[in-house]
PDB file of C-alpha atoms in Angstrom:
ATOM      1  CA  UNK A 242      32.695-119.236 -44.080  1.00 51.00           C
ATOM      2  CA  UNK A 243      34.692-121.424 -46.413  1.00 48.00           C
ATOM      3  CA  UNK A 244      33.288-122.381 -49.769  1.00 50.00           C
ATOM      4  CA  UNK A 245      33.662-122.731 -53.512  1.00 52.00           C
ATOM      5  CA  UNK A 246      31.698-121.785 -56.625  1.00 55.00           C
ATOM      6  CA  UNK A 247      28.956-124.291 -55.814  1.00 60.00           C
ATOM      7  CA  UNK A 248      28.409-122.660 -52.425  1.00 65.00           C
ATOM      8  CA  UNK A 249      27.977-119.260 -54.089  1.00 69.00           C
ATOM      9  CA  UNK A 250      25.446-120.674 -56.543  1.00 68.00           C
ATOM     10  CA  UNK A 251      23.626-122.576 -53.794  1.00 65.00           C
ATOM     11  CA  UNK A 252      23.165-119.502 -51.610  1.00 67.00           C
ATOM     12  CA  UNK A 253      22.441-117.191 -54.519  1.00 70.00           C
ATOM     13  CA  UNK A 254      25.433-114.978 -53.748  1.00 76.00           C
ATOM     14  CA  UNK A 255      25.730-112.344 -56.455  1.00 82.00           C
ATOM     15  CA  UNK A 256      29.269-111.506 -57.502  1.00 84.00           C
ATOM     16  CA  UNK A 257      29.490-107.706 -57.731  1.00 87.00           C
ATOM     17  CA  UNK A 258      33.092-107.357 -58.895  1.00 87.00           C
ATOM     18  CA  UNK A 259      36.274-109.354 -59.141  1.00 88.00           C
ATOM     19  CA  UNK A 260      36.041-113.144 -59.290  1.00 87.00           C
ATOM     20  CA  UNK A 261      34.738-115.951 -57.125  1.00 84.00           C
ATOM     21  CA  UNK A 262      36.444-119.026 -55.735  1.00 83.00           C
ATOM     22  CA  UNK A 263      37.971-121.104 -58.539  1.00 83.00           C
ATOM     23  CA  UNK A 264      39.073-124.736 -58.737  1.00 80.00           C
ATOM     24  CA  UNK A 265      42.636-123.499 -59.243  1.00 84.00           C
ATOM     25  CA  UNK A 266      42.717-122.042 -55.700  1.00 83.00           C
ATOM     26  CA  UNK A 267      44.650-124.850 -54.018  1.00 84.00           C
ATOM     27  CA  UNK A 268      47.043-125.256 -51.110  1.00 82.00           C
ATOM     28  CA  UNK A 269      50.037-124.538 -53.359  1.00 86.00           C
ATOM     29  CA  UNK A 270      48.645-121.204 -54.633  1.00 88.00           C
ATOM     30  CA  UNK A 271      48.294-117.809 -52.982  1.00 89.00           C
ATOM     31  CA  UNK A 272      45.521-117.794 -50.331  1.00 88.00           C
ATOM     32  CA  UNK A 273      42.538-115.852 -51.637  1.00 89.00           C
ATOM     33  CA  UNK A 274      39.157-114.861 -50.275  1.00 89.00           C
ATOM     34  CA  UNK A 275      35.908-113.261 -51.330  1.00 90.00           C
ATOM     35  CA  UNK A 276      34.279-110.674 -49.045  1.00 90.00           C
ATOM     36  CA  UNK A 277      30.809-109.171 -48.875  1.00 90.00           C
ATOM     37  CA  UNK A 278      29.629-105.558 -49.046  1.00 90.00           C
ATOM     38  CA  UNK A 279      29.368-105.184 -45.261  1.00 89.00           C
ATOM     39  CA  UNK A 280      33.015-106.206 -44.894  1.00 91.00           C
ATOM     40  CA  UNK A 281      34.016-103.495 -47.375  1.00 92.00           C
ATOM     41  CA  UNK A 282      31.902-100.869 -45.583  1.00 91.00           C
ATOM     42  CA  UNK A 283      33.435-101.708 -42.217  1.00 90.00           C
ATOM     43  CA  UNK A 284      37.090-102.154 -43.218  1.00 90.00           C
ATOM     44  CA  UNK A 285      37.633-100.396 -46.564  1.00 91.00           C
ATOM     45  CA  UNK A 286      35.259 -97.404 -46.674  1.00 90.00           C
ATOM     46  CA  UNK A 287      35.934 -95.425 -49.826  1.00 85.00           C
ATOM     47  CA  UNK A 288      38.895 -97.663 -50.750  1.00 87.00           C
ATOM     48  CA  UNK A 289      39.467-100.357 -53.355  1.00 89.00           C
ATOM     49  CA  UNK A 290      39.364-103.739 -51.637  1.00 90.00           C
ATOM     50  CA  UNK A 291      40.281-105.936 -54.616  1.00 91.00           C
ATOM     51  CA  UNK A 292      43.892-107.028 -54.310  1.00 89.00           C
ATOM     52  CA  UNK A 293      44.157-106.056 -50.638  1.00 90.00           C
ATOM     53  CA  UNK A 294      45.675-108.504 -48.166  1.00 89.00           C
ATOM     54  CA  UNK A 295      43.515-109.068 -45.081  1.00 88.00           C
ATOM     55  CA  UNK A 296      44.140-110.884 -41.833  1.00 82.00           C
ATOM     56  CA  UNK A 297      41.304-112.843 -40.270  1.00 75.00           C
ATOM     57  CA  UNK A 298      41.257-112.289 -36.498  1.00 65.00           C
ATOM     58  CA  UNK A 299      39.763-115.692 -35.630  1.00 60.00           C
ATOM     59  CA  UNK A 300      42.512-118.331 -35.612  1.00 56.00           C
ATOM     60  CA  UNK A 301      41.872-122.056 -35.206  1.00 52.00           C
ATOM     61  CA  UNK A 302      45.477-123.174 -35.546  1.00 52.00           C
ATOM     62  CA  UNK A 303      45.307-123.882 -39.274  1.00 61.00           C
ATOM     63  CA  UNK A 304      44.980-121.948 -42.488  1.00 66.00           C
ATOM     64  CA  UNK A 305      47.137-118.983 -43.584  1.00 74.00           C
ATOM     65  CA  UNK A 306      47.288-115.704 -41.677  1.00 78.00           C
ATOM     66  CA  UNK A 307      46.668-113.427 -44.668  1.00 85.00           C
ATOM     67  CA  UNK A 308      44.299-113.665 -47.610  1.00 87.00           C
ATOM     68  CA  UNK A 309      44.233-111.816 -50.907  1.00 91.00           C
ATOM     69  CA  UNK A 310      40.787-110.351 -51.682  1.00 92.00           C
ATOM     70  CA  UNK A 311      39.787-111.360 -55.214  1.00 92.00           C
ATOM     71  CA  UNK A 312      36.050-110.639 -55.243  1.00 90.00           C
ATOM     72  CA  UNK A 313      33.103-108.894 -53.587  1.00 91.00           C
ATOM     73  CA  UNK A 314      29.620-110.445 -53.283  1.00 89.00           C
ATOM     74  CA  UNK A 315      26.273-109.019 -52.255  1.00 87.00           C
ATOM     75  CA  UNK A 316      25.243-109.176 -48.593  1.00 84.00           C
ATOM     76  CA  UNK A 317      23.043-111.996 -47.337  1.00 78.00           C
ATOM     77  CA  UNK A 318      21.219-112.302 -44.038  1.00 72.00           C
ATOM     78  CA  UNK A 319      22.661-114.894 -41.667  1.00 67.00           C
ATOM     79  CA  UNK A 320      19.509-114.661 -39.588  1.00 62.00           C
ATOM     80  CA  UNK A 321      15.862-113.963 -40.372  1.00 56.00           C
ATOM     81  CA  UNK A 322      15.746-111.474 -37.508  1.00 53.00           C
ATOM     82  CA  UNK A 323      19.274-110.097 -37.617  1.00 59.00           C
ATOM     83  CA  UNK A 324      21.131-107.633 -39.795  1.00 68.00           C
ATOM     84  CA  UNK A 325      23.924-108.364 -42.248  1.00 78.00           C
ATOM     85  CA  UNK A 326      27.444-108.935 -40.914  1.00 82.00           C
ATOM     86  CA  UNK A 327      30.910-108.784 -42.420  1.00 85.00           C
ATOM     87  CA  UNK A 328      31.682-112.057 -44.205  1.00 85.00           C
ATOM     88  CA  UNK A 329      34.901-113.598 -45.554  1.00 86.00           C
ATOM     89  CA  UNK A 330      34.697-116.589 -47.917  1.00 85.00           C
ATOM     90  CA  UNK A 331      38.011-118.503 -48.352  1.00 84.00           C
ATOM     91  CA  UNK A 332      38.355-121.766 -50.338  1.00 82.00           C
ATOM     92  CA  UNK A 333      37.977-125.023 -48.404  1.00 77.00           C
ATOM     93  CA  UNK A 334      41.207-126.263 -49.901  1.00 77.00           C
ATOM     94  CA  UNK A 335      43.144-123.363 -48.325  1.00 79.00           C
ATOM     95  CA  UNK A 336      41.137-122.951 -45.128  1.00 75.00           C
ATOM     96  CA  UNK A 337      42.040-126.275 -43.556  1.00 67.00           C
ATOM     97  CA  UNK A 338      40.054-128.863 -41.566  1.00 63.00           C
ATOM     98  CA  UNK A 339      37.151-128.012 -39.304  1.00 63.00           C
ATOM     99  CA  UNK A 340      33.433-128.331 -38.849  1.00 66.00           C
ATOM    100  CA  UNK A 341      31.556-128.297 -42.145  1.00 71.00           C
ATOM    101  CA  UNK A 342      27.918-127.580 -42.839  1.00 72.00           C
ATOM    102  CA  UNK A 343      26.593-129.456 -45.842  1.00 75.00           C
ATOM    103  CA  UNK A 344      23.517-128.063 -47.589  1.00 76.00           C
ATOM    104  CA  UNK A 345      21.576-130.387 -49.879  1.00 78.00           C
ATOM    105  CA  UNK A 346      18.954-129.042 -52.274  1.00 76.00           C
ATOM    106  CA  UNK A 347      16.249-131.421 -53.456  1.00 74.00           C
ATOM    107  CA  UNK A 348      12.729-131.391 -54.847  1.00 73.00           C
ATOM    108  CA  UNK A 349       9.891-131.569 -52.280  1.00 69.00           C
ATOM    109  CA  UNK A 350       8.622-134.897 -53.595  1.00 64.00           C
ATOM    110  CA  UNK A 351      11.961-136.623 -52.869  1.00 60.00           C
ATOM    111  CA  UNK A 352      11.203-136.922 -49.144  1.00 64.00           C
ATOM    112  CA  UNK A 353      13.775-137.319 -46.386  1.00 72.00           C
ATOM    113  CA  UNK A 354      17.360-137.460 -47.623  1.00 77.00           C
ATOM    114  CA  UNK A 355      18.931-138.265 -44.238  1.00 78.00           C
ATOM    115  CA  UNK A 356      19.439-142.028 -44.884  1.00 81.00           C
ATOM    116  CA  UNK A 357      20.947-141.352 -48.316  1.00 82.00           C
ATOM    117  CA  UNK A 358      23.256-138.645 -46.933  1.00 81.00           C
ATOM    118  CA  UNK A 359      24.432-140.925 -44.136  1.00 82.00           C
ATOM    119  CA  UNK A 360      25.148-143.690 -46.628  1.00 86.00           C
ATOM    120  CA  UNK A 361      27.157-141.418 -48.932  1.00 84.00           C
ATOM    121  CA  UNK A 362      29.214-139.921 -46.088  1.00 82.00           C
ATOM    122  CA  UNK A 363      29.850-143.361 -44.578  1.00 84.00           C
ATOM    123  CA  UNK A 364      31.080-144.580 -47.949  1.00 88.00           C
ATOM    124  CA  UNK A 365      33.487-141.633 -48.162  1.00 83.00           C
ATOM    125  CA  UNK A 366      34.761-141.890 -44.583  1.00 82.00           C
ATOM    126  CA  UNK A 367      33.223-144.206 -41.956  1.00 84.00           C
ATOM    127  CA  UNK A 368      34.872-142.188 -39.156  1.00 82.00           C
ATOM    128  CA  UNK A 369      33.014-138.950 -39.922  1.00 78.00           C
ATOM    129  CA  UNK A 370      30.313-138.043 -37.423  1.00 78.00           C
ATOM    130  CA  UNK A 371      27.090-136.470 -38.717  1.00 78.00           C
ATOM    131  CA  UNK A 372      24.841-134.434 -36.466  1.00 77.00           C
ATOM    132  CA  UNK A 373      22.355-131.590 -36.524  1.00 75.00           C
ATOM    133  CA  UNK A 374      20.107-132.585 -39.431  1.00 78.00           C
ATOM    134  CA  UNK A 375      17.368-130.045 -40.122  1.00 78.00           C
ATOM    135  CA  UNK A 376      15.447-128.706 -43.078  1.00 77.00           C
ATOM    136  CA  UNK A 377      15.422-125.074 -44.129  1.00 74.00           C
ATOM    137  CA  UNK A 378      11.877-124.730 -42.761  1.00 77.00           C
ATOM    138  CA  UNK A 379      12.986-126.113 -39.382  1.00 79.00           C
ATOM    139  CA  UNK A 380      16.006-123.812 -39.361  1.00 77.00           C
ATOM    140  CA  UNK A 381      13.816-120.791 -40.088  1.00 78.00           C
ATOM    141  CA  UNK A 382      11.407-121.769 -37.315  1.00 82.00           C
ATOM    142  CA  UNK A 383      14.259-122.213 -34.852  1.00 81.00           C
ATOM    143  CA  UNK A 384      15.829-118.922 -35.838  1.00 76.00           C
ATOM    144  CA  UNK A 385      12.579-116.966 -35.557  1.00 78.00           C
ATOM    145  CA  UNK A 386      11.131-118.748 -32.504  1.00 82.00           C
ATOM    146  CA  UNK A 387      11.844-115.882 -30.090  1.00 81.00           C
ATOM    147  CA  UNK A 388      10.644-113.266 -32.559  1.00 78.00           C
ATOM    148  CA  UNK A 389       7.433-115.166 -33.298  1.00 82.00           C
ATOM    149  CA  UNK A 390       6.779-115.627 -29.560  1.00 88.00           C
ATOM    150  CA  UNK A 391       7.307-111.918 -28.910  1.00 85.00           C
ATOM    151  CA  UNK A 392       5.104-110.904 -31.830  1.00 81.00           C
ATOM    152  CA  UNK A 393       2.431-113.376 -30.705  1.00 89.00           C
ATOM    153  CA  UNK A 394       2.356-111.666 -27.320  1.00 91.00           C
ATOM    154  CA  UNK A 395       2.175-108.257 -28.994  1.00 84.00           C
ATOM    155  CA  UNK A 396      -0.690-109.470 -31.200  1.00 86.00           C
ATOM    156  CA  UNK A 397      -2.545-110.898 -28.203  1.00 92.00           C
ATOM    157  CA  UNK A 398      -2.193-107.697 -26.184  1.00 91.00           C
ATOM    158  CA  UNK A 399      -3.170-105.659 -29.237  1.00 84.00           C
ATOM    159  CA  UNK A 400      -6.322-107.758 -29.613  1.00 86.00           C
ATOM    160  CA  UNK A 401      -7.155-107.301 -25.926  1.00 89.00           C
ATOM    161  CA  UNK A 402      -6.574-103.556 -26.306  1.00 85.00           C
ATOM    162  CA  UNK A 403      -8.956-103.421 -29.286  1.00 81.00           C
ATOM    163  CA  UNK A 404     -11.645-105.286 -27.332  1.00 84.00           C
ATOM    164  CA  UNK A 405     -11.199-103.066 -24.257  1.00 86.00           C
ATOM    165  CA  UNK A 406     -11.264 -99.950 -26.431  1.00 79.00           C
ATOM    166  CA  UNK A 407     -14.491-101.110 -28.096  1.00 78.00           C
ATOM    167  CA  UNK A 408     -16.143-101.970 -24.764  1.00 83.00           C
ATOM    168  CA  UNK A 409     -14.985 -98.705 -23.215  1.00 82.00           C
ATOM    169  CA  UNK A 410     -16.210 -96.654 -26.152  1.00 76.00           C
ATOM    170  CA  UNK A 411     -19.541 -98.462 -26.099  1.00 77.00           C
ATOM    171  CA  UNK A 412     -19.926 -97.726 -22.390  1.00 81.00           C
ATOM    172  CA  UNK A 413     -19.071 -94.040 -22.809  1.00 78.00           C
ATOM    173  CA  UNK A 414     -21.400 -93.550 -25.773  1.00 74.00           C
ATOM    174  CA  UNK A 415     -24.196 -95.501 -24.069  1.00 75.00           C
ATOM    175  CA  UNK A 416     -23.845 -93.301 -20.981  1.00 78.00           C
ATOM    176  CA  UNK A 417     -23.833 -90.077 -23.032  1.00 74.00           C
ATOM    177  CA  UNK A 418     -26.846 -91.232 -25.023  1.00 73.00           C
ATOM    178  CA  UNK A 419     -28.733 -92.102 -21.838  1.00 72.00           C
ATOM    179  CA  UNK A 420     -27.980 -88.600 -20.550  1.00 73.00           C
ATOM    180  CA  UNK A 421     -29.475 -87.137 -23.738  1.00 71.00           C
ATOM    181  CA  UNK A 422     -32.460 -89.458 -24.054  1.00 71.00           C
ATOM    182  CA  UNK A 423     -34.894 -86.648 -23.241  1.00 72.00           C
ATOM    183  CA  UNK A 424     -33.218 -84.322 -25.774  1.00 74.00           C
ATOM    184  CA  UNK A 425     -33.357 -87.012 -28.437  1.00 73.00           C
ATOM    185  CA  UNK A 426     -37.018 -87.640 -27.629  1.00 72.00           C
ATOM    186  CA  UNK A 427     -37.777 -83.925 -28.128  1.00 75.00           C
ATOM    187  CA  UNK A 428     -35.903 -83.938 -31.449  1.00 73.00           C
ATOM    188  CA  UNK A 429     -37.859 -86.954 -32.644  1.00 72.00           C
ATOM    189  CA  UNK A 430     -41.150 -85.507 -31.405  1.00 72.00           C
ATOM    190  CA  UNK A 431     -40.431 -82.380 -33.438  1.00 74.00           C
ATOM    191  CA  UNK A 432     -39.922 -84.448 -36.575  1.00 75.00           C
ATOM    192  CA  UNK A 433     -36.278 -85.448 -36.506  1.00 73.00           C
ATOM    193  CA  UNK A 434     -35.689 -88.646 -38.443  1.00 79.00           C
ATOM    194  CA  UNK A 435     -33.994 -91.674 -36.970  1.00 76.00           C
ATOM    195  CA  UNK A 436     -31.245 -91.503 -39.594  1.00 81.00           C
ATOM    196  CA  UNK A 437     -30.345 -87.919 -38.646  1.00 81.00           C
ATOM    197  CA  UNK A 438     -30.321 -88.746 -34.923  1.00 78.00           C
ATOM    198  CA  UNK A 439     -28.176 -91.813 -35.545  1.00 79.00           C
ATOM    199  CA  UNK A 440     -25.800 -89.713 -37.638  1.00 82.00           C
ATOM    200  CA  UNK A 441     -25.531 -87.132 -34.868  1.00 81.00           C
ATOM    201  CA  UNK A 442     -24.644 -89.752 -32.255  1.00 78.00           C
ATOM    202  CA  UNK A 443     -22.133 -91.404 -34.607  1.00 80.00           C
ATOM    203  CA  UNK A 444     -20.401 -88.098 -35.282  1.00 80.00           C
ATOM    204  CA  UNK A 445     -20.101 -87.329 -31.588  1.00 77.00           C
ATOM    205  CA  UNK A 446     -18.786 -90.809 -30.837  1.00 75.00           C
ATOM    206  CA  UNK A 447     -16.350 -91.100 -33.755  1.00 81.00           C
ATOM    207  CA  UNK A 448     -14.878 -87.616 -33.533  1.00 83.00           C
ATOM    208  CA  UNK A 449     -12.619 -88.390 -30.516  1.00 81.00           C
ATOM    209  CA  UNK A 450     -11.861 -91.807 -32.037  1.00 81.00           C
ATOM    210  CA  UNK A 451     -10.622 -90.186 -35.221  1.00 85.00           C
ATOM    211  CA  UNK A 452      -8.404 -87.837 -33.214  1.00 87.00           C
ATOM    212  CA  UNK A 453      -7.034 -90.841 -31.308  1.00 84.00           C
ATOM    213  CA  UNK A 454      -6.315 -92.744 -34.539  1.00 85.00           C
ATOM    214  CA  UNK A 455      -4.363 -89.777 -35.947  1.00 88.00           C
ATOM    215  CA  UNK A 456      -2.333 -89.477 -32.743  1.00 87.00           C
ATOM    216  CA  UNK A 457      -1.789 -93.256 -32.720  1.00 83.00           C
ATOM    217  CA  UNK A 458      -0.453 -93.243 -36.286  1.00 83.00           C
ATOM    218  CA  UNK A 459       1.980 -90.466 -35.376  1.00 83.00           C
ATOM    219  CA  UNK A 460       3.187 -92.333 -32.286  1.00 82.00           C
ATOM    220  CA  UNK A 461       3.472 -95.595 -34.260  1.00 78.00           C
ATOM    221  CA  UNK A 462       5.559 -93.854 -36.924  1.00 76.00           C
ATOM    222  CA  UNK A 463       8.158 -92.972 -34.297  1.00 76.00           C
ATOM    223  CA  UNK A 464       7.763 -96.028 -32.060  1.00 69.00           C
ATOM    224  CA  UNK A 465       8.075 -98.454 -34.972  1.00 66.00           C
ATOM    225  CA  UNK A 466      11.804 -97.811 -35.071  1.00 68.00           C
ATOM    226  CA  UNK A 467      12.117 -99.628 -31.736  1.00 66.00           C
ATOM    227  CA  UNK A 468      10.862-102.857 -33.351  1.00 64.00           C
ATOM    228  CA  UNK A 469      12.796-102.426 -36.597  1.00 64.00           C
ATOM    229  CA  UNK A 470      15.145-105.339 -35.826  1.00 60.00           C
ATOM    230  CA  UNK A 471      12.150-107.673 -35.410  1.00 57.00           C
ATOM    231  CA  UNK A 472      10.728-106.900 -38.841  1.00 60.00           C
ATOM    232  CA  UNK A 473      11.640-108.644 -42.070  1.00 58.00           C
ATOM    233  CA  UNK A 474      10.174-107.558 -45.377  1.00 58.00           C
ATOM    234  CA  UNK A 475       8.041-104.928 -43.645  1.00 62.00           C
ATOM    235  CA  UNK A 476       9.001-101.318 -43.085  1.00 67.00           C
ATOM    236  CA  UNK A 477       8.455 -99.859 -39.575  1.00 65.00           C
ATOM    237  CA  UNK A 478       6.168 -97.239 -41.136  1.00 72.00           C
ATOM    238  CA  UNK A 479       4.480 -99.432 -43.750  1.00 74.00           C
ATOM    239  CA  UNK A 480       1.498 -97.381 -45.033  1.00 80.00           C
ATOM    240  CA  UNK A 481      -0.563-100.513 -45.686  1.00 81.00           C
ATOM    241  CA  UNK A 482      -0.144-101.755 -42.098  1.00 77.00           C
ATOM    242  CA  UNK A 483      -0.934 -98.354 -40.571  1.00 80.00           C
ATOM    243  CA  UNK A 484      -3.975 -97.927 -42.828  1.00 85.00           C
ATOM    244  CA  UNK A 485      -5.274-101.439 -42.029  1.00 85.00           C
ATOM    245  CA  UNK A 486      -4.945-100.961 -38.272  1.00 81.00           C
ATOM    246  CA  UNK A 487      -6.549 -97.518 -38.444  1.00 85.00           C
ATOM    247  CA  UNK A 488      -9.465 -98.938 -40.439  1.00 87.00           C
ATOM    248  CA  UNK A 489      -9.895-101.770 -37.927  1.00 83.00           C
ATOM    249  CA  UNK A 490     -10.022 -99.312 -35.012  1.00 81.00           C
ATOM    250  CA  UNK A 491     -12.552 -97.135 -36.840  1.00 84.00           C
ATOM    251  CA  UNK A 492     -14.729-100.173 -37.626  1.00 84.00           C
ATOM    252  CA  UNK A 493     -14.691-101.276 -33.986  1.00 81.00           C
ATOM    253  CA  UNK A 494     -15.491 -97.719 -32.868  1.00 81.00           C
ATOM    254  CA  UNK A 495     -18.315 -97.462 -35.394  1.00 83.00           C
ATOM    255  CA  UNK A 496     -19.853-100.721 -34.177  1.00 83.00           C
ATOM    256  CA  UNK A 497     -19.510 -99.657 -30.530  1.00 79.00           C
ATOM    257  CA  UNK A 498     -21.174 -96.298 -31.285  1.00 79.00           C
ATOM    258  CA  UNK A 499     -23.859 -97.570 -33.632  1.00 81.00           C
ATOM    259  CA  UNK A 500     -25.393-100.023 -31.140  1.00 80.00           C
ATOM    260  CA  UNK A 501     -26.493 -97.426 -28.518  1.00 77.00           C
ATOM    261  CA  UNK A 502     -27.346 -94.941 -31.277  1.00 76.00           C
ATOM    262  CA  UNK A 503     -29.777 -97.330 -32.978  1.00 77.00           C
ATOM    263  CA  UNK A 504     -31.204 -98.447 -29.661  1.00 75.00           C
ATOM    264  CA  UNK A 505     -32.127 -94.922 -28.546  1.00 71.00           C
ATOM    265  CA  UNK A 506     -33.705 -94.043 -31.899  1.00 72.00           C
ATOM    266  CA  UNK A 507     -36.131 -96.970 -31.555  1.00 71.00           C
ATOM    267  CA  UNK A 508     -37.502 -95.674 -28.243  1.00 68.00           C
ATOM    268  CA  UNK A 509     -40.990 -94.230 -28.398  1.00 64.00           C
ATOM    269  CA  UNK A 510     -40.725 -90.382 -28.258  1.00 60.00           C
ATOM    270  CA  UNK A 511     -43.300 -90.199 -25.470  1.00 63.00           C
ATOM    271  CA  UNK A 512     -41.250 -92.603 -23.376  1.00 60.00           C
ATOM    272  CA  UNK A 513     -38.075 -90.614 -24.153  1.00 54.00           C
ATOM    273  CA  UNK A 514     -39.739 -87.362 -23.058  1.00 55.00           C
ATOM    274  CA  UNK A 515     -40.513 -88.835 -19.639  1.00 58.00           C
ATOM    275  CA  UNK A 516     -36.896 -90.043 -19.202  1.00 53.00           C
ATOM    276  CA  UNK A 517     -34.920 -88.412 -16.410  1.00 52.00           C
TER     277      UNK A 517
END
């Protein structure tokens, strides 16, 4: 990626050591380049990279073969869903001709800058061809389209799983309660309060759910590593995410258990005693 000081400022590249690209780096001076941290980790582990001469493998038929490393900048992400890669930043004046990406920063209220950009470029060189206009928001959407589609499917299936789990738990608890209707009627006839009976049914219904939530958190802690490349700004084992999902499952389980529990406690004890 060729550039100059304005490119570094535009992208927020932090210079860690050495210097950046200067206006004095011209075609008649020694070819220089700035590299990022990933480049140093891959090619100069434990060595001093400043002052080293590097050879860029990709050749387009122009530009020098070797570059003198004069600075190191912090890593940036080329993709919202990808990891950092080794980067080399030579000056445009020494790199030679080629395709150029122009980034324009403006205030939101300015509106579309495409007509103005076309007019400026046409005034500089009418033979230049401009293509591929897109905003940063559009670029982010394009870059994350596959990830968002995949995560949408995961969210949909997760929602279906929650619904099925709630329906299944409701069915199991309702069946168990119906099997114990006579026992519950005897308890209530002997003076058991509705609150205590409801509590008993809730405990029996939520106990296996709690065990399942604990096992699910353990599995998610290990399985989250598989989706690590799809996450940005969220750790695979984010405590807040795990706690929120666990709470949601417990709330669904509580609702699915509470409905049959409250229904059976409102049955007349004499009717419950005659239940088979």
